[in-house]
CSV table of C-alpha atoms in Angstrom, one decimal:
chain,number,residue,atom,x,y,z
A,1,UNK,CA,22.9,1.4,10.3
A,2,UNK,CA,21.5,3.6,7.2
A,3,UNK,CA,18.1,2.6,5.4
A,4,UNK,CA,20.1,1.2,2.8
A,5,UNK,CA,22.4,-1.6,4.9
A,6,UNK,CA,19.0,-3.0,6.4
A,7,UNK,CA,17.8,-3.3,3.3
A,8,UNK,CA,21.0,-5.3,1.9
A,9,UNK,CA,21.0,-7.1,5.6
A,10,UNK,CA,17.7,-8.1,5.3
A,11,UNK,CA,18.0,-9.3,1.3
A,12,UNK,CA,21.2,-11.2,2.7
A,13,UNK,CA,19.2,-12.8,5.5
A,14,UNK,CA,16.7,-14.4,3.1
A,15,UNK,CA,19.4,-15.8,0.7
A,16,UNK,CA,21.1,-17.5,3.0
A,17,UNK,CA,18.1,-18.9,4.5
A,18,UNK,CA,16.5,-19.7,1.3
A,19,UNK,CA,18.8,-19.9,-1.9
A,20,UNK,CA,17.0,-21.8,-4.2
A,21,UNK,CA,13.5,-19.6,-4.0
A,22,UNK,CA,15.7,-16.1,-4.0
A,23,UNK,CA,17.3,-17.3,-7.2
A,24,UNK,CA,14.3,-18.1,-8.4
A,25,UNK,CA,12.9,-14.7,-7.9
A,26,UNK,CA,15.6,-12.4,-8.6
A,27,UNK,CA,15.5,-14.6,-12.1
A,28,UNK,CA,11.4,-14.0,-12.3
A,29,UNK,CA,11.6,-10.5,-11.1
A,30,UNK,CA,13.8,-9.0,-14.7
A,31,UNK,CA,11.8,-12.1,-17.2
A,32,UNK,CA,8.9,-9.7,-15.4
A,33,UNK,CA,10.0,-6.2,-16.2
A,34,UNK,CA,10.7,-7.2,-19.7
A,35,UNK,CA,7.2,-8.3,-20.3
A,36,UNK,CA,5.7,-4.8,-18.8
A,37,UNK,CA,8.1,-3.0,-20.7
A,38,UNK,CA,8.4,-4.2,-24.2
A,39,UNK,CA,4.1,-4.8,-23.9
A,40,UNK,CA,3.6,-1.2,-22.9
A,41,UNK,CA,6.1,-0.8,-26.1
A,42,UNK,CA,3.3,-2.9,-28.1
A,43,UNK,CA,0.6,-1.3,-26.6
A,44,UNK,CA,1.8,2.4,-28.5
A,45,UNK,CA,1.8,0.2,-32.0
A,46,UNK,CA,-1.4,-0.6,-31.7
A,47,UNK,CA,-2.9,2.4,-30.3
A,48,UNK,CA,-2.3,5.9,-32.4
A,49,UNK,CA,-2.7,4.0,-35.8
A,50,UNK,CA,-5.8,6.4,-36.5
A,51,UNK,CA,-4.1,9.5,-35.3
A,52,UNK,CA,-1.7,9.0,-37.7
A,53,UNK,CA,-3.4,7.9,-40.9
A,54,UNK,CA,-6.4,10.7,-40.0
A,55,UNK,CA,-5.3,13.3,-42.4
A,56,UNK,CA,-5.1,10.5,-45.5
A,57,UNK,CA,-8.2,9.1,-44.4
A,58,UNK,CA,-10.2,12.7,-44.2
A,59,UNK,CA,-9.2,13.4,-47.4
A,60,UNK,CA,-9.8,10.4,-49.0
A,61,UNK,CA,-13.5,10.1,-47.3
A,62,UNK,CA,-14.0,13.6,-47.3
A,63,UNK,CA,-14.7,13.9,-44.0
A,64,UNK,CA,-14.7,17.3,-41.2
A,65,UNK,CA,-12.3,18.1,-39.1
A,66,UNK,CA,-14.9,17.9,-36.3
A,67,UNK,CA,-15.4,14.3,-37.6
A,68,UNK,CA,-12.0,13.3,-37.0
A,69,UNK,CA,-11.3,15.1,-33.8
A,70,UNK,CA,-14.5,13.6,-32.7
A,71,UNK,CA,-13.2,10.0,-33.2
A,72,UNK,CA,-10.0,11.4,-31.8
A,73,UNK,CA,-12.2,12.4,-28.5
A,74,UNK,CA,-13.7,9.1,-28.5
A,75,UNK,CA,-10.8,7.6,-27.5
A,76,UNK,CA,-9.1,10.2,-24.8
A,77,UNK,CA,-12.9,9.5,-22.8
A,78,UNK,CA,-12.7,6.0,-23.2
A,79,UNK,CA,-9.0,5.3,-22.1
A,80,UNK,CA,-9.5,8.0,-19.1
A,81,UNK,CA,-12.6,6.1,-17.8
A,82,UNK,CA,-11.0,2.6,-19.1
A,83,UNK,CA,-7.9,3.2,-17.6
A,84,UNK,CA,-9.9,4.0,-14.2
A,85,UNK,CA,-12.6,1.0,-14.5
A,86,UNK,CA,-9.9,-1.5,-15.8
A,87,UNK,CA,-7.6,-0.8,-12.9
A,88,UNK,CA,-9.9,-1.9,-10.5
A,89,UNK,CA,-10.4,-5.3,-13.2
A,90,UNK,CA,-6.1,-5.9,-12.6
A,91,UNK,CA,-6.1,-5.5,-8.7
A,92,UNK,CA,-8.6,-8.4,-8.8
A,93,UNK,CA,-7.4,-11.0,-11.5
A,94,UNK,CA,-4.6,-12.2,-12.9
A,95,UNK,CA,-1.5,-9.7,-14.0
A,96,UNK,CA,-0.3,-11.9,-16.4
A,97,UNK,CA,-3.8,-12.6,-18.0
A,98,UNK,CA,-5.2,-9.5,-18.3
A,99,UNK,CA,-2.7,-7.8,-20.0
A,100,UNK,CA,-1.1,-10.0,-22.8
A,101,UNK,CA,-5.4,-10.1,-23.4
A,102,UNK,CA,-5.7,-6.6,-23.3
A,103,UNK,CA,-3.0,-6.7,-26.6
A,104,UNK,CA,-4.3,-9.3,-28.3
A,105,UNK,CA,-7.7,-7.3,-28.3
A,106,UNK,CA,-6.1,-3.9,-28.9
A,107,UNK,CA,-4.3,-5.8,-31.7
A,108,UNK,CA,-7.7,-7.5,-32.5
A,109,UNK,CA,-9.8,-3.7,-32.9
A,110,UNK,CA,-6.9,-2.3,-34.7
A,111,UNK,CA,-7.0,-5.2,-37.8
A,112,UNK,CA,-11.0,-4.5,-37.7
A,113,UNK,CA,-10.3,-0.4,-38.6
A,114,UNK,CA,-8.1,-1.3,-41.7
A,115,UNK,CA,-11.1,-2.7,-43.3
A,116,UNK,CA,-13.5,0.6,-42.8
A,117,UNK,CA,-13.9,4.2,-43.7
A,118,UNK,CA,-17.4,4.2,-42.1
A,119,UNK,CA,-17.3,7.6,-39.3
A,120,UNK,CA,-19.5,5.8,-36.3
A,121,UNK,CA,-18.0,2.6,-36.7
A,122,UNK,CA,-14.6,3.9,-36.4
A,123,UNK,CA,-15.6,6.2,-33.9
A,124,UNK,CA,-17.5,3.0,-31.6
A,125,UNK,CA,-13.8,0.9,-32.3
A,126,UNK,CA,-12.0,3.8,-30.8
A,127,UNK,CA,-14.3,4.0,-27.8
A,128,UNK,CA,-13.4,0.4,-27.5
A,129,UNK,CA,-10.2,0.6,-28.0
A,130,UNK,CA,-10.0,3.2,-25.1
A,131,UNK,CA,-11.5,0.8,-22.9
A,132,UNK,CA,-9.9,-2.3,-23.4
A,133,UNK,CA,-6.2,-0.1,-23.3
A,134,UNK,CA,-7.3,0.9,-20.2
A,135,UNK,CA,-5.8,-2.2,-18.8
A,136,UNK,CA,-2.3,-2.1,-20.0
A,137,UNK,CA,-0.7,0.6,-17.8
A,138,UNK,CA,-1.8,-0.3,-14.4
A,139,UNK,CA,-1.0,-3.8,-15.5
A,140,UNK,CA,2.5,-3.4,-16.6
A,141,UNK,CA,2.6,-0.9,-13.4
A,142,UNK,CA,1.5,-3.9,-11.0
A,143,UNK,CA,3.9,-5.9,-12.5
A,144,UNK,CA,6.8,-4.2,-11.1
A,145,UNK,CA,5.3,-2.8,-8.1
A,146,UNK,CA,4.8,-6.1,-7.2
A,147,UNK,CA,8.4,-7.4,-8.1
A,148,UNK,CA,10.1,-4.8,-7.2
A,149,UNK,CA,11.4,-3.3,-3.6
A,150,UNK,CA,11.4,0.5,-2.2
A,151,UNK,CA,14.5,0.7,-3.1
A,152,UNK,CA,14.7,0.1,-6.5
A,153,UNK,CA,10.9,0.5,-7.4
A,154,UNK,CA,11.4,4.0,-8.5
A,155,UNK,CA,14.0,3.1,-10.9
A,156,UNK,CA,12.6,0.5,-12.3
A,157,UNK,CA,9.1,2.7,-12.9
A,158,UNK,CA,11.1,5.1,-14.7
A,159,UNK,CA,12.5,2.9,-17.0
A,160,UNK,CA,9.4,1.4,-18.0
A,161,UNK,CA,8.1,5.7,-18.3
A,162,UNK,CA,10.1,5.6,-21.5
A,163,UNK,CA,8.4,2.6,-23.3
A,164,UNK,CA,5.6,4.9,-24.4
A,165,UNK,CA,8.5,7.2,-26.4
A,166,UNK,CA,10.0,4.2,-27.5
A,167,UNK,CA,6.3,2.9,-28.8
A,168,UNK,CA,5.1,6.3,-29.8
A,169,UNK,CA,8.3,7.2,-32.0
A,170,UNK,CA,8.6,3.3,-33.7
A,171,UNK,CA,4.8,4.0,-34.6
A,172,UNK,CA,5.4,6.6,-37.1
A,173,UNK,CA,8.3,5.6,-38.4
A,174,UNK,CA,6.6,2.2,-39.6
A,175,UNK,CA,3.5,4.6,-40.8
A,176,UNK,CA,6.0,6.5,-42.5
A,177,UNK,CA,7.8,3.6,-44.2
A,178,UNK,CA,4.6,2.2,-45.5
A,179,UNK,CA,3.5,5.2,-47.3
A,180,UNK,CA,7.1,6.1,-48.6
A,181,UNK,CA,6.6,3.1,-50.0
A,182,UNK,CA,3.3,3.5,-51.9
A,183,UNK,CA,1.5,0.8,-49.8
A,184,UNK,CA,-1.9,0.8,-48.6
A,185,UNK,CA,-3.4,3.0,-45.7
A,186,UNK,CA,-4.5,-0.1,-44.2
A,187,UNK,CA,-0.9,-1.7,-43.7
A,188,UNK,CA,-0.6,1.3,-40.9
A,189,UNK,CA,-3.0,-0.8,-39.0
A,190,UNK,CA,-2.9,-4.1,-40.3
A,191,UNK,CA,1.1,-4.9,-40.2
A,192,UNK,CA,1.7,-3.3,-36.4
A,193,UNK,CA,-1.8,-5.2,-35.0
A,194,UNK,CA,-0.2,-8.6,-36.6
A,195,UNK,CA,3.1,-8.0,-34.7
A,196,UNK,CA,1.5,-7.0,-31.5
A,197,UNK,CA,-0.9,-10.0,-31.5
A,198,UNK,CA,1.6,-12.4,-32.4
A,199,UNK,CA,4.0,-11.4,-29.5
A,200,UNK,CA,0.3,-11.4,-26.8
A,201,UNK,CA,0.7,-15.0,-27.1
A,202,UNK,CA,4.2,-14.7,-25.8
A,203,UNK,CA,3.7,-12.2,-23.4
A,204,UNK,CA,0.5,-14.2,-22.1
A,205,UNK,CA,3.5,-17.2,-21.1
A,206,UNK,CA,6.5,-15.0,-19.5
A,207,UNK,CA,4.2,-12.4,-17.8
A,208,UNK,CA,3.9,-11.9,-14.3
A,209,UNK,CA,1.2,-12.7,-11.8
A,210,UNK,CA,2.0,-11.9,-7.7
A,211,UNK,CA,4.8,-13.5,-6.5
A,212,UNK,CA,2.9,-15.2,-4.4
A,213,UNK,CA,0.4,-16.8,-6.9
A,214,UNK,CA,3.3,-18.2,-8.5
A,215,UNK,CA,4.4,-19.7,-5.8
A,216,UNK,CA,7.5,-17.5,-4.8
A,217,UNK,CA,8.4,-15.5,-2.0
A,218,UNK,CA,6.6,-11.6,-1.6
A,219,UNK,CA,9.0,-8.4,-1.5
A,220,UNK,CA,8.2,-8.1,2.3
A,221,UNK,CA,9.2,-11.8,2.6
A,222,UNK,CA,12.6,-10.6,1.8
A,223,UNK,CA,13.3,-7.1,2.5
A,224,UNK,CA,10.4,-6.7,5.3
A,225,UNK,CA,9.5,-3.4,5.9
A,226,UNK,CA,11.6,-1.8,2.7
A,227,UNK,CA,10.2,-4.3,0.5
A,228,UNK,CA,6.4,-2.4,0.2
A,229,UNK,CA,5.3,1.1,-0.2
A,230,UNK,CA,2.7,1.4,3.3
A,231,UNK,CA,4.8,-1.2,5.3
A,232,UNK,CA,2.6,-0.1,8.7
A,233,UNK,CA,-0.8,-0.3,6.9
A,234,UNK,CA,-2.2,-3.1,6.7
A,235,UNK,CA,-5.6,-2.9,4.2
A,236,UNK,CA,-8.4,-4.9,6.0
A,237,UNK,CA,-11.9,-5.1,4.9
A,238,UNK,CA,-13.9,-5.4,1.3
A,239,UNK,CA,-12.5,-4.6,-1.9
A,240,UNK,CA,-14.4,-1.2,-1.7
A,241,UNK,CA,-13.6,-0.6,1.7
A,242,UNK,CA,-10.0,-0.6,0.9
A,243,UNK,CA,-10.3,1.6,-2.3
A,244,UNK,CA,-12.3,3.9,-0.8
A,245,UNK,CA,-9.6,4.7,1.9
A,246,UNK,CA,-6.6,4.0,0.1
A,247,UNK,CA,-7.2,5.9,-3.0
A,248,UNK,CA,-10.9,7.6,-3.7
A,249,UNK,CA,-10.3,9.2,-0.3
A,250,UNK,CA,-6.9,9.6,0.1
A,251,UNK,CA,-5.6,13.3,0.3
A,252,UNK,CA,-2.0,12.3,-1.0
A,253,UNK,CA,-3.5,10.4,-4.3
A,254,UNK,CA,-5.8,13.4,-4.6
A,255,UNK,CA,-2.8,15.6,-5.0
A,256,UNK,CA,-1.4,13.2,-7.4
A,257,UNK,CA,-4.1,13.2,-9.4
A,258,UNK,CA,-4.3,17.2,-10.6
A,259,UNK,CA,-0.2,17.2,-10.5
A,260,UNK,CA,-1.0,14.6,-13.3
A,261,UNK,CA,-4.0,16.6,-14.3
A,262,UNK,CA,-1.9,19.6,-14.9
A,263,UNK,CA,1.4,17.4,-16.5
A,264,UNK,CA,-1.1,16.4,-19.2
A,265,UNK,CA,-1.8,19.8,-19.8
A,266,UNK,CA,1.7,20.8,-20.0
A,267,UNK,CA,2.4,17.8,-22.2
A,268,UNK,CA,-0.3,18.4,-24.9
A,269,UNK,CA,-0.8,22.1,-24.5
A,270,UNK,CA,2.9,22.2,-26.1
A,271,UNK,CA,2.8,18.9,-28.5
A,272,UNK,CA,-1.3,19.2,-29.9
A,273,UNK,CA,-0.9,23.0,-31.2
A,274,UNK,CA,2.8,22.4,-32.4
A,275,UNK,CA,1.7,23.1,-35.7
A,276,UNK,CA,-1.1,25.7,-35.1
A,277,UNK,CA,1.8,27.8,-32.8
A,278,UNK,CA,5.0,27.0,-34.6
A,279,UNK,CA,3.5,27.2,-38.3
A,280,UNK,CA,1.2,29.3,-38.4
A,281,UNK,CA,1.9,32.2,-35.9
A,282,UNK,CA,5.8,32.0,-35.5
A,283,UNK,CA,6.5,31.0,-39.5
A,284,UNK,CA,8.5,27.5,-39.0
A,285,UNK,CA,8.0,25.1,-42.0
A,286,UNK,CA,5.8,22.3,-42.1
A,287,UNK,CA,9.8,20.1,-42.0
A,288,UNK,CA,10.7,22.0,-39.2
A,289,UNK,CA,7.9,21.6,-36.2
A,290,UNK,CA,7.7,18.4,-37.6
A,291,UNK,CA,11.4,17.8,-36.7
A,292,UNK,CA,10.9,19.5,-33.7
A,293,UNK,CA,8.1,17.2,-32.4
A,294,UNK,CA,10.3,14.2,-33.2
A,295,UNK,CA,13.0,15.5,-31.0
A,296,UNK,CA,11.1,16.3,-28.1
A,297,UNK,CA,9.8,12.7,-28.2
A,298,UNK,CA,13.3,11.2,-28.3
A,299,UNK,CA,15.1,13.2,-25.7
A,300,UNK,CA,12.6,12.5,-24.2
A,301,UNK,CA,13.8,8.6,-23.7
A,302,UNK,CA,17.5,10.0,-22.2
A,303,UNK,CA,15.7,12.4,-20.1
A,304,UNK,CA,13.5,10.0,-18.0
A,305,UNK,CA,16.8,7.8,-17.8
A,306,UNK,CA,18.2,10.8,-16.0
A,307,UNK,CA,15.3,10.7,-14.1
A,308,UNK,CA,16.0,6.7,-13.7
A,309,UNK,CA,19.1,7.2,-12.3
A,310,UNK,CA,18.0,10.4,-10.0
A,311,UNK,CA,15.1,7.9,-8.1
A,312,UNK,CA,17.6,5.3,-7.5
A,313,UNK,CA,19.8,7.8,-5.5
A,314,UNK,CA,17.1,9.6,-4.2
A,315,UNK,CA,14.3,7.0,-3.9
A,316,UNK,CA,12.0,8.4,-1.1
A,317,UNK,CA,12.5,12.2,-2.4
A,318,UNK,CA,10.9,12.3,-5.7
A,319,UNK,CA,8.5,14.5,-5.2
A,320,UNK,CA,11.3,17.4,-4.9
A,321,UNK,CA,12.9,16.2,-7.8
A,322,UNK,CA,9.4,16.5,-10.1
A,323,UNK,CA,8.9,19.8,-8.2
A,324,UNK,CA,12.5,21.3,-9.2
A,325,UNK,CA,12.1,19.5,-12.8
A,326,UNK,CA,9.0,21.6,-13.2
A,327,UNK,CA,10.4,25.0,-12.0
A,328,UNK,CA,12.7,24.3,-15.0
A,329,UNK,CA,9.9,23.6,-17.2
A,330,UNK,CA,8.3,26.8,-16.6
A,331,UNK,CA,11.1,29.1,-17.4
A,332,UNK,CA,11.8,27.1,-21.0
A,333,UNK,CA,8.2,27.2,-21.7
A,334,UNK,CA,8.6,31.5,-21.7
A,335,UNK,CA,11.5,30.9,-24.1
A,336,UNK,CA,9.9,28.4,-26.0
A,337,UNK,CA,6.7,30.7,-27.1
A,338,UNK,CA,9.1,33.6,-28.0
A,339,UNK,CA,11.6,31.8,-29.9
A,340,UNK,CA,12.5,32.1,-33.9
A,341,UNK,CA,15.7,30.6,-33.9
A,342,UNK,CA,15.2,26.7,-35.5
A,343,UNK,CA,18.3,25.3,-33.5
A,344,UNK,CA,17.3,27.0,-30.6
A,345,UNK,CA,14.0,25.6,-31.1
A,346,UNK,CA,15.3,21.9,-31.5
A,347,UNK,CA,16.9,22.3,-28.1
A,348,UNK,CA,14.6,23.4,-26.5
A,349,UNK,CA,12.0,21.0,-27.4
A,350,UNK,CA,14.5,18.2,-26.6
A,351,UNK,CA,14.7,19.6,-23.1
A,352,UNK,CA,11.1,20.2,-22.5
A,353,UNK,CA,10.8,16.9,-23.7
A,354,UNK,CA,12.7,15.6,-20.8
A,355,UNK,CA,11.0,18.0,-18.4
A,356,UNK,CA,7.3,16.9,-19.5
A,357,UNK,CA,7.9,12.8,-19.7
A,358,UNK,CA,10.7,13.3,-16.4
A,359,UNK,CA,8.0,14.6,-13.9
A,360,UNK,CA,5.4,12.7,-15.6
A,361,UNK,CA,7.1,9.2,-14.5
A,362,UNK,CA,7.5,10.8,-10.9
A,363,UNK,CA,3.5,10.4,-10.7
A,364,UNK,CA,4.0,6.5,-11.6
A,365,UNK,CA,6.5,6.3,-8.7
A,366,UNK,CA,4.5,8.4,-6.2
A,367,UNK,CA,1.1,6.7,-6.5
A,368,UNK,CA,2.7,3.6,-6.6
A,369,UNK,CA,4.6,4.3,-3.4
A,370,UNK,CA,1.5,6.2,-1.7
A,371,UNK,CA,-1.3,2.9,-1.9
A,372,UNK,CA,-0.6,-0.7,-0.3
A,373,UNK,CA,0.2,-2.8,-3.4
A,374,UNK,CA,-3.4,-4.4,-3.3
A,375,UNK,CA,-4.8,-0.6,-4.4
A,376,UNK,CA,-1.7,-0.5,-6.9
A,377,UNK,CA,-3.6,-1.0,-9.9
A,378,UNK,CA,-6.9,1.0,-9.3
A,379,UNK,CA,-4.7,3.7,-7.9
A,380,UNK,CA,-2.5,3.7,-11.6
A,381,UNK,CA,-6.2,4.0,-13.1
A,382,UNK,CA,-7.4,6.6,-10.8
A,383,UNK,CA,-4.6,9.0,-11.0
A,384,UNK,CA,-4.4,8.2,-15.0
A,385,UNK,CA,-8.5,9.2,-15.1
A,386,UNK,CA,-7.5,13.4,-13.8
A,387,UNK,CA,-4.5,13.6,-16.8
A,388,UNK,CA,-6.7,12.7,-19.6
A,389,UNK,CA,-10.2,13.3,-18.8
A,390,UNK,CA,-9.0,16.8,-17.1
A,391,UNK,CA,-5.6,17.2,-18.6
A,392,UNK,CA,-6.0,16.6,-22.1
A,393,UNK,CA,-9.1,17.9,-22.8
A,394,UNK,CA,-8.4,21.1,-21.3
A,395,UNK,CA,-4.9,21.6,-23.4
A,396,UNK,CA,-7.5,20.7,-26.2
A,397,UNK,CA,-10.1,23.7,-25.2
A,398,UNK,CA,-8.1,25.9,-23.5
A,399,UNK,CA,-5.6,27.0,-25.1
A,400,UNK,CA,-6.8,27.9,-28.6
A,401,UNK,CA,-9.6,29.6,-26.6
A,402,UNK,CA,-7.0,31.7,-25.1
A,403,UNK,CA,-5.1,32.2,-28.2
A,404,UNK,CA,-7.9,33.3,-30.3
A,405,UNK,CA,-9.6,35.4,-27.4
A,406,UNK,CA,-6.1,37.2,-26.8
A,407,UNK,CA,-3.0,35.7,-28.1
A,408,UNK,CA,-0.4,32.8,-28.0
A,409,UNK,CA,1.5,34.6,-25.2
A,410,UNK,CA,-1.2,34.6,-22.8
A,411,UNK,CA,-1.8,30.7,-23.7
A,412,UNK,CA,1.6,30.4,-23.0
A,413,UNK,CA,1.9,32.1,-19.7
A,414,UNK,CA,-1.0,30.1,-18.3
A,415,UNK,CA,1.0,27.0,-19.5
A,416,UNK,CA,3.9,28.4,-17.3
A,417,UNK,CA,1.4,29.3,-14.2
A,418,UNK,CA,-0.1,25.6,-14.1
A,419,UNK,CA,3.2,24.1,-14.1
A,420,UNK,CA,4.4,26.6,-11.0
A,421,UNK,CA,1.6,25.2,-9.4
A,422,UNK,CA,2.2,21.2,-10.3
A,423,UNK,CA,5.5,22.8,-8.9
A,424,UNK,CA,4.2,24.0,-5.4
A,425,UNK,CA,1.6,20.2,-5.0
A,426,UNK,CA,5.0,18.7,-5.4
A,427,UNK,CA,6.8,20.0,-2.5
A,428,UNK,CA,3.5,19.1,-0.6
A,429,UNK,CA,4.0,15.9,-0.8
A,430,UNK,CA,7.9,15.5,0.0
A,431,UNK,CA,7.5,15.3,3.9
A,432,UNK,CA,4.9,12.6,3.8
A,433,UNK,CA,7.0,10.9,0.8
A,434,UNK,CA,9.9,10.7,3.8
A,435,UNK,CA,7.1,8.5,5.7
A,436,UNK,CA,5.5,6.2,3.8
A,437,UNK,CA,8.6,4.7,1.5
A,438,UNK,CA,11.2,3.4,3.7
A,439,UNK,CA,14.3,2.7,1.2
């Protein structure tokens, strides 16, 4: 009998035996992945409001450029380290709790910058809006690792992946709308944080704790071993204790950690100097890269349902599927940086769109499959800490450094050498993926 049968056998075992609680939970277990994904959605509204409005705002404060890319900064520190510290704060209180709060005070900071144009104090809201975000991916992550088996864990991961291109590409076009329609910067903050704090309040009652602390049956009450990533580790000990080996320690989340490390870099290497590359060196108008950002974004959201629909066939073999994904990556990055055509130039951003976000889910699948679920949150928070603290702010230093030093192309083929590496961790990590998720 095949992985998948005992895992059907088992799931059939516990209905039969227990109706009314299986009902129960399959009916919990969606109401649950709703909540994390449409709050991650939220937690995009309410979180690139400055990035946005910074140009308008520069100009109307006559402010630097340094000045805004050091508020800018503020934040990528804060939400690596928040993202880190908070996910320890999930794996240790309530799910449902600490994120609808986390939105209503992302929602709260974000009301509080429409009424300033003062530098630091925009600069100390941003450092705590870093922080307090910090919370809101390993808790919508813990959600459904906790909800949702082996088997279907993956999929349901990569679903959620594409809230942040759903909340990242509804931000702008509601920025967009307000000053087409002569209205107020502050509306760009003002209008999105009223939404997002409103729905907290809903989110707060339909969110999910641990099935357990509601009272309901846990994933290895009724799949067994296929219903948790780890099934023949069993954490003992103190809190530390089990985050020290499980994730500070652990070789396999290690690895993890600079793939994500160098998919940030990929990610923002290309999207950050969009304008600096496309504009200024290769001639595109201002309408054009703009365009071209926009697709890569959306496609973005039909390419990490490919990638949906790839874990739930191949649920214990991502990591090939991120390394293969990124072999792709590397070639269209070469055609990419050489490229004058504009419709050339809008596919290919739509497809490097899917081969940045696609890969990029992968690493929320793999960390959650590589920790028990009681590391699942500090693990999200650890892993999250390499992509922006290492990640971003190298795509941020690097390559104009290498630009300016020698040219675009030799940016451009260190961009393709990092991602034959991320490439080459990948396929490290496909025997012991085998192991420890038994779908």
């Amino acid at each position: 009998m095949n992985r998948s049968a005992h895992v059907d056998e088992n799931e059939a075992q516990f209905k039969a035996a227990h109706p009314a609680e299986f009902k129960q939970y399959v009916k919990r277990h969606w109401v649950v992945f709703v909540v994390a994904y449409f709050g991650y959605v939220c937690a995009y509204l309410v979180r690139n409001n400055f990035k946005l409005t910074s140009e308008t705002i520069r100009l109307e404060n006559d402010w630097s450029l340094t000045q805004v890319g050091l508020i800018l900064t503020g934040f990528t520190i804060s939400y690596g380290i928040g993202k880190f510290l908070m996910g320890m704060v999930v794996d240790n209180m309530s799910l449902r709790k600490t994120f609808a709060g986390a939105l209503a005070g992302s929602a709260v900071i974000c009301i509080l910058m429409g009424f300033t144009t003062q530098i630091w104090i925009f600069f100390g809201l941003m450092l705590l809006l870093g922080t307090i975000q910090g919370v809101l991916s390993p808790g919508s992550q813990s959600m459904i690792a906790n909800w949702f088996p082996n088997k279907t864990r993956g999929a349901g991961i990569a679903v959620w992946n594409t809230s942040q291109n759903l909340g990242g590409a509804l931000l702008p076009l509601m920025v967009g709308g307000f000053a087409g329609a002569g209205l107020p910067i502050q509306y760009s903050f003002w209008v999105p944080a009223v939404m997002v704090l409103l729905l907290s309040f809903v989110f707060w009652k339909f969110g999910g704790d641990r099935p357990e602390e509601e009272g309901l049956p846990t994933l290895r009450d009724i799949y067994g071993h296929h219903g948790v990533p780890m099934a023949d580790e069993k954490p003992e000990g103190t809190f530390w204790q089990i985050m020290v080996k499980y994730v500070f320690t652990n070789r396999l989340l290690l690895t993890i950690g600079f793939i994500n490390a160098i998919l940030y870099f990929l990610r923002f290497g290309v999207e950050n100097w969009m304008p600096a590359f496309l504009g200024t060196e290769l001639g595109f108008t201002e309408v054009q890269y703009t365009t071209a950002f926009s697709v890569l974004e959306w496609v973005a959201i039909p390419g990490s349902f490919f990638f949906a629909w790839v874990a739930i066939k191949l649920p214990n073999r991502q990591s090939l599927v991120g390394g293969i994904g990124l072999i792709a990556l590397a070639g269209l990055v070469l055609v990419y940086h050489q490229n004058t055509n504009y419709g050339l130039l809008l596919v290919v951003s739509g497809i490097m769109g899917a081969l940045i976000y696609g890969p990029q889910l992968i690493i929320n699948i793999l960390t959650l499959n590589f920790v028990p679920l009681k590391a699942a949150g500090t693990a999200v928070g650890f892993v999250g800490l390499f992509g922006y603290i290492v990640g971003e702010l190298a795509a941020n230093l690097i390559m104009p450094i290498l630009a300016e030093q020698f040219s675009w192309t030799v940016s451009f083929i260190f961009l393709t050498a990092t991602a034959l590496i991320a490439a080459l961790l990948y396929f490290s990590l496909s025997k012991q993926e085998k192991k420890v998720v038994d779908a």
